[in-house]
XYZ file of C-alpha atoms in Angstrom:
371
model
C 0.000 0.000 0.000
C 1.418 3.233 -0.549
C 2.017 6.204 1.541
C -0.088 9.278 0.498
C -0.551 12.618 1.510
C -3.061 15.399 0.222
C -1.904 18.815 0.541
C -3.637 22.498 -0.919
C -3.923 26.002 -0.478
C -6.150 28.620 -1.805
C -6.376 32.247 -2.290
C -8.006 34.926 -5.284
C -7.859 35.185 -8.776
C -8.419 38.058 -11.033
C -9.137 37.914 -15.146
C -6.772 37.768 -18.116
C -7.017 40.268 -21.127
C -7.051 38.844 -24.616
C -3.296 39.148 -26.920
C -2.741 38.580 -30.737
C -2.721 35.235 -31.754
C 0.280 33.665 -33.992
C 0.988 31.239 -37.001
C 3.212 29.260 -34.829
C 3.630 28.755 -30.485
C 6.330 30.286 -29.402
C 7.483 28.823 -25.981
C 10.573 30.218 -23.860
C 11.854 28.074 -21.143
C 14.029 29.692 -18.638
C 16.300 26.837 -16.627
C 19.649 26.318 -15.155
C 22.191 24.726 -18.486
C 25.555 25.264 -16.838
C 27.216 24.983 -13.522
C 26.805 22.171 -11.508
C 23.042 22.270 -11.079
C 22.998 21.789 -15.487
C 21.914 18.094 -14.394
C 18.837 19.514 -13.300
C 18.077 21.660 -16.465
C 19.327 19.255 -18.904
C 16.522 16.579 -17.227
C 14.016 19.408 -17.887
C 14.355 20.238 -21.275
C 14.755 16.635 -21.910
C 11.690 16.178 -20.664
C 9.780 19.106 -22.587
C 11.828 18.135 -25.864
C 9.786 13.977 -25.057
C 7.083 15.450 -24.378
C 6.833 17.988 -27.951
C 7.471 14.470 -29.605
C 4.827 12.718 -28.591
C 2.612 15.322 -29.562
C 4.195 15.125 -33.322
C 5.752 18.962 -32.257
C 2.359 20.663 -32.283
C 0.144 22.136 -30.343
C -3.637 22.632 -31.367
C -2.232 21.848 -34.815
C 0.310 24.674 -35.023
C 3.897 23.563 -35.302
C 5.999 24.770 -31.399
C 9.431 26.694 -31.434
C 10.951 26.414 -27.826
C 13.662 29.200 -27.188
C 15.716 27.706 -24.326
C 17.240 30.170 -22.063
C 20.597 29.836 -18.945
C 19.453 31.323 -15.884
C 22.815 30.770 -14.969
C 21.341 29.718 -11.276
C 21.127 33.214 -10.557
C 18.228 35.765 -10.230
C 19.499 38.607 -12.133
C 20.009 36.783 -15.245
C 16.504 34.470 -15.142
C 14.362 38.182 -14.737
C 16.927 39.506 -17.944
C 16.488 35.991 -19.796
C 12.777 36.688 -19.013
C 12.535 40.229 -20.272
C 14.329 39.199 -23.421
C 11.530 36.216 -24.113
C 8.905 38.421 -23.195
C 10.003 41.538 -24.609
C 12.063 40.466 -27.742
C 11.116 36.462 -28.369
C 7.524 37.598 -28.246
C 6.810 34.348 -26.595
C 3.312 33.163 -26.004
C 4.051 31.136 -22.769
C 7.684 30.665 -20.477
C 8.019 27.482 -18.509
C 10.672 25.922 -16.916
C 12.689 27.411 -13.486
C 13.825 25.518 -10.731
C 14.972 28.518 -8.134
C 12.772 29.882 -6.047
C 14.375 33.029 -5.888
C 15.065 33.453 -10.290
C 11.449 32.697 -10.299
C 10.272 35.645 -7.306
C 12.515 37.788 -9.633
C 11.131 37.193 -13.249
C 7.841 36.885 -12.154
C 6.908 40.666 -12.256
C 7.929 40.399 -16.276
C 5.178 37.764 -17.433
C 2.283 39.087 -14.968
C 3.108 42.378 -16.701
C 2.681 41.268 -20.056
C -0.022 39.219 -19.499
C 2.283 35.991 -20.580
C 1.184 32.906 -18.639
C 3.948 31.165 -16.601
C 3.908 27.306 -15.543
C 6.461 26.982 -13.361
C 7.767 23.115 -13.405
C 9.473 23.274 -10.310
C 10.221 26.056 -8.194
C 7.246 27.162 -5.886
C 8.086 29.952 -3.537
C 5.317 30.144 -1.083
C 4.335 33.717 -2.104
C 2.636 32.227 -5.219
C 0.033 30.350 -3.297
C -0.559 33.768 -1.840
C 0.220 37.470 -2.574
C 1.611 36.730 -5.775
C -1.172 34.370 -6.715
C -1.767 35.784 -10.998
C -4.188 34.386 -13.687
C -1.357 33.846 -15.125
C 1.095 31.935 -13.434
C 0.579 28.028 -12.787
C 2.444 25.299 -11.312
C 2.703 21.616 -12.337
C 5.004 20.825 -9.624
C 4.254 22.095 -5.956
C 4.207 24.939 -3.268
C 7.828 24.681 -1.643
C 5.903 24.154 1.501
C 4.240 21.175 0.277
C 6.487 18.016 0.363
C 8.030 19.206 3.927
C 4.894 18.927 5.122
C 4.215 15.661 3.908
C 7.737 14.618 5.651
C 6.685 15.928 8.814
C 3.475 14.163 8.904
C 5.085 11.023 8.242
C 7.599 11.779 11.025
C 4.898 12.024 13.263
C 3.543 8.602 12.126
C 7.085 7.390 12.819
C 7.211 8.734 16.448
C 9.793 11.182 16.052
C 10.012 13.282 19.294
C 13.271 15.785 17.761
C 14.594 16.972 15.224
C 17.041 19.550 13.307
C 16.468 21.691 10.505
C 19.023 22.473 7.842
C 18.718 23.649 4.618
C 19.891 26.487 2.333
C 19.495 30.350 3.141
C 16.965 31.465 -0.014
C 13.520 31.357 -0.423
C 13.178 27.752 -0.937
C 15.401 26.676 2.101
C 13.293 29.004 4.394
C 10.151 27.345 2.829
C 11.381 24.084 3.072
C 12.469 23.858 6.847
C 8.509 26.291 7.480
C 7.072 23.250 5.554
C 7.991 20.933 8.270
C 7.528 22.957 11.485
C 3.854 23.347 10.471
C 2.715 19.868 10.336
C 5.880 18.241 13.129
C 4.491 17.414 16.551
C 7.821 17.196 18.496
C 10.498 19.615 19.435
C 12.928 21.579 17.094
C 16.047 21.502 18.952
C 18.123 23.997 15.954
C 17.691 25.661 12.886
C 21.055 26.277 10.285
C 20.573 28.313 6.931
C 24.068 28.110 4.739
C 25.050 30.114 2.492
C 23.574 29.278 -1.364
C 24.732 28.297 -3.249
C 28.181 28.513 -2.702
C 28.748 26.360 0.965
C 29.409 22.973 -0.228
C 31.306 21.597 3.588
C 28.497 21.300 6.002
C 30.535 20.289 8.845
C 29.723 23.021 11.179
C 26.012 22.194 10.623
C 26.257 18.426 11.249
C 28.536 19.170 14.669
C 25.794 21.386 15.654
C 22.897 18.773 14.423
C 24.930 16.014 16.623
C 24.625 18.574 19.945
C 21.862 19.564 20.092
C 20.230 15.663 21.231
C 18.166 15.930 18.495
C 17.050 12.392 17.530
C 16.680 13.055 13.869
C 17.656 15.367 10.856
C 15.767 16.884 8.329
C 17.374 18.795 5.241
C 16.809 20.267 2.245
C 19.726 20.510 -0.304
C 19.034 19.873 -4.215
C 21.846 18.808 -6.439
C 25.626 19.249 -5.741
C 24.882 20.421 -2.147
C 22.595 17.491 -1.329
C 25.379 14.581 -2.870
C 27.950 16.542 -0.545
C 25.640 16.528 2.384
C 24.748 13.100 2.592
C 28.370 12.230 1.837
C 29.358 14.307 4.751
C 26.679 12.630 7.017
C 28.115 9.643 6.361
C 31.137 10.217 6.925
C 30.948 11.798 9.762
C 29.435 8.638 11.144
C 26.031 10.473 11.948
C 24.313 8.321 9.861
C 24.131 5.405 13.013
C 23.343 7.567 15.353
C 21.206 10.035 13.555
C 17.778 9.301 11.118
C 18.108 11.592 8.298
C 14.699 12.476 6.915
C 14.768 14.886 3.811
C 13.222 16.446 0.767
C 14.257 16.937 -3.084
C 18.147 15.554 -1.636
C 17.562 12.460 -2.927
C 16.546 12.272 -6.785
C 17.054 9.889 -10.160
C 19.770 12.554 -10.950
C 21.702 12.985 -7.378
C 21.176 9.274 -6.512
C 23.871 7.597 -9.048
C 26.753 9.796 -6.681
C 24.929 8.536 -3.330
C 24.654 5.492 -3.866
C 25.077 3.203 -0.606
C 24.944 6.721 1.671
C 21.128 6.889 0.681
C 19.999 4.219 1.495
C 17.709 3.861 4.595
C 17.183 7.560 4.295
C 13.109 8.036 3.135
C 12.381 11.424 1.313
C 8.796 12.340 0.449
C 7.875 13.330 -3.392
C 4.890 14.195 -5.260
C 6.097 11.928 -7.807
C 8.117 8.151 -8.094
C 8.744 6.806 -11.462
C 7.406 3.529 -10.440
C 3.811 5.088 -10.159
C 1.375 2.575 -12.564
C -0.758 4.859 -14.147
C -0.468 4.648 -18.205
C 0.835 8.077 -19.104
C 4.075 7.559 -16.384
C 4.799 4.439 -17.609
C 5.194 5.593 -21.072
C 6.733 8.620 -19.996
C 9.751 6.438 -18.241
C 9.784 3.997 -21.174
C 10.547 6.525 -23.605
C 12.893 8.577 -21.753
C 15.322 6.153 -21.030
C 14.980 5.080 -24.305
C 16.163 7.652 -26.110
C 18.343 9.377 -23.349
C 20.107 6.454 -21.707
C 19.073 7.616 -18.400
C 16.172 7.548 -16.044
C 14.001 10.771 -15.794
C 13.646 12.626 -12.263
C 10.811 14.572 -10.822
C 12.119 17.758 -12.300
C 11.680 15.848 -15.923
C 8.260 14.501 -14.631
C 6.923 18.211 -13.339
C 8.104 19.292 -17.193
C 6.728 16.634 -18.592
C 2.983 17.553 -17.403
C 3.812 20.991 -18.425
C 3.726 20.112 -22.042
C 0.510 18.000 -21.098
C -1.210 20.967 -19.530
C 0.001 24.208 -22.416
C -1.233 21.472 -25.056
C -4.457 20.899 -23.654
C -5.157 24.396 -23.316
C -4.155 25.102 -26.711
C -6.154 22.831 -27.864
C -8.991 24.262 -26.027
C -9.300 27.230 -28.265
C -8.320 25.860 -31.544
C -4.993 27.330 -31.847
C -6.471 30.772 -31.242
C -3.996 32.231 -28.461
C -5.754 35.353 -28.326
C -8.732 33.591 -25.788
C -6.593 34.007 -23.096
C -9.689 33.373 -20.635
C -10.650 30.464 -22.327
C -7.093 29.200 -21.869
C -7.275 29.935 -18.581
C -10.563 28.379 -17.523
C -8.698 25.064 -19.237
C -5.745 24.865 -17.617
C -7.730 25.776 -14.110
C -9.488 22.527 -14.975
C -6.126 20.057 -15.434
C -8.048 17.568 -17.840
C -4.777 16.854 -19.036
C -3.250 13.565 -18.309
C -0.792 14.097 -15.621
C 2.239 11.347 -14.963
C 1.019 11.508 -11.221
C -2.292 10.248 -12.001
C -4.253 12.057 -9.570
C -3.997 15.829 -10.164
C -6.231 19.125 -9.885
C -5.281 22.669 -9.199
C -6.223 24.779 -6.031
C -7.802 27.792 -6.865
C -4.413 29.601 -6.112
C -2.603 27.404 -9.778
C -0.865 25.274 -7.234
C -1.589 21.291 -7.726
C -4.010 19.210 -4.739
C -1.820 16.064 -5.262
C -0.665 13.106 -3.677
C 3.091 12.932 -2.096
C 4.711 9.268 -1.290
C 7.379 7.958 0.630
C 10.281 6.606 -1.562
C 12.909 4.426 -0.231
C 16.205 3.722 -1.920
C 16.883 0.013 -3.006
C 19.880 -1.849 -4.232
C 19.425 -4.251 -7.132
C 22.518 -6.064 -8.186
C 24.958 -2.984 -9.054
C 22.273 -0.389 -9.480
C 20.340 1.858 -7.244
C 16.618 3.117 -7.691
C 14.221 5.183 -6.360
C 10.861 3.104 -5.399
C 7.572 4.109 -3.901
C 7.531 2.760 -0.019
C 5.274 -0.333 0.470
């Protein structure tokens, strides 16, 4: 049986205007393509690039340009890389980001311009509320979401303790708020390091092992969260300390882990081994043609596709019934990899988040849903 939790939020929404329509849709996607945290982008457009060919590269029968843009992990350059899409690109929707804080900044740009905005993975909590637009959706989850899911099921576990660390931007601070809200027991410390630079987390973990805390909970994506876990490890926490975490853990970080995560549960809105029809051929096809297996990032992108096509659709092509759009995409009819999926009226998905446990089988590792 798996382990499912049901999380929303809600808040107002206000009308779109109407824009020109085009021959062709014009799509600019706004991600992270070099640096250390490229994994994460590359996965993405991956994933949007599997997703335009199962759709035979059209959308409500118009052929779809993408204009991929580096974000470069940093805020300044996502809001410019916005402007230019918006401003010069003339695109009809942006998609993509996985930063909390390059998303806050560009956000201002598409709202402006009346351009919708799904964001595939980064959900700063200000989107569920005073930043809630007509035209900004999400097809992954508010950052508070999955923490909280964690914390229930570290209730369920009987945790009495525990110590928060994660990263010092708007996602970190959500992350570590997501699991004080819905955490019975005590919080014995709180670290924020510095993003996304601090890479040795050994103050952090001395701190984490003094504070008698019986357990650990942290929040570090990509690079940071392969050199946390390795640091746990290695510090020998790992035997005396439960690690309990969220987004540290993933298809792309896991490969690096390997031995060091398992035993250590993470919650997620999405496994690959969920059984619903348009997952499985989702995960057939990517590691098919990419060699690889696809990670919640990819999976988040992958509905994105699912959702601006099914809205497109919707009006027949016409871009310029920008309500009509709306309405459709408030709807979600589209077939999501998750199965189960609907939005809140805020554009942020009521979905289901499950335990998944690391396994070992023969050489390889692999993310599974718990039993």
């Amino acid at each position: 049986m798996r382990t499912a939790f049901w999380l929303a939020g809600a808040t107002a929404l206000a009308l779109a205007a109407p824009a020109m329509a085009g021959d062709s849709i014009k799509i600019g996607f706004v991600s992270t393509f070099s640096g250390p945290t490229a994994v994460i982008g590359n996965d993405m457009r991956n994933s949007f690039e599997l997703a335009l060919d199962h759709m035979g590269r059209k959308m409500g029968g118009k052929p779809v340009e993408v204009i991929y843009e580096d974000d470069g992990q940093k805020p300044d350059i996502g809001k410019q890389k916005t402007e230019k899409l918006v401003q010069s690109d003339k695109v009809d929707f942006i998609a993509g980001y996985i930063w909390s804080n390059v998303l806050l900044a560009s956000l201002k740009t598409a709202i402006d311009s009346q351009t919708f905005l799904i964001s595939a993975n980064a959900g700063p909590s200000q989107l569920a509320g005073e930043l809630c637009s007509p035209y900004v959706f999400s097809t992954s989850w508010q950052n508070d979401q999955t923490p909280q899911a964690m914390g229930l099921y570290m209730n369920q576990k009987g945790v009495k303790s525990v110590f928060l660390i994660g990263p010092n931007y708007a996602a970190g601070k959500d992350m570590l708020a997501g699991v004080k809200s819905t955490f019975k027991g005590e919080v014995k410390g709180e670290e924020y390091t510095v993003w996304p630079s601090q890479l040795d987390f050994s103050a952090e973990l001395s701190k984490a092992r003094a504070s008698g805390a019986e357990s650990i909970f942290v929040f570090y994506p990509g690079a940071a969260g392969v050199q946390f876990l390795n640091q746990y490890v290695q510090a020998g926490i790992k035997q005396q300390i439960p690690l309990y975490t969220a987004f540290t853990i993933d298809e792309l970080s896991l490969p690096l882990q390997k031995e060091n995560a398992l035993g250590v549960p993470g919650a997620q809105e999405w496994v690959n081994d969920l059984p619903n029809e348009a997952n499985k051929k989702f995960v057939a096809d990517y590691k098919t043609k990419y060699k690889s297996s696809p990670s919640f990032y990819g999976a988040q992108t992958y509905d994105a596709v699912a959702l601006l096509d099914d809205a497109v659709k919707a009006v027949h092509g016409d871009l310029s019934k920008k309500d009509e759009m709306r309405r459709q995409v408030e709807k979600a009819a589209f077939k999501s990899v998750r199965g189960n999926f609907k939005f809140g009226p805020n554009h942020i998905p009521i979905q289901n988040f499950y335990l998944q446990d690391v396994v070992k089988e023969g050489d390889d590792f692999r993310l599974k849903t718990a039993p």
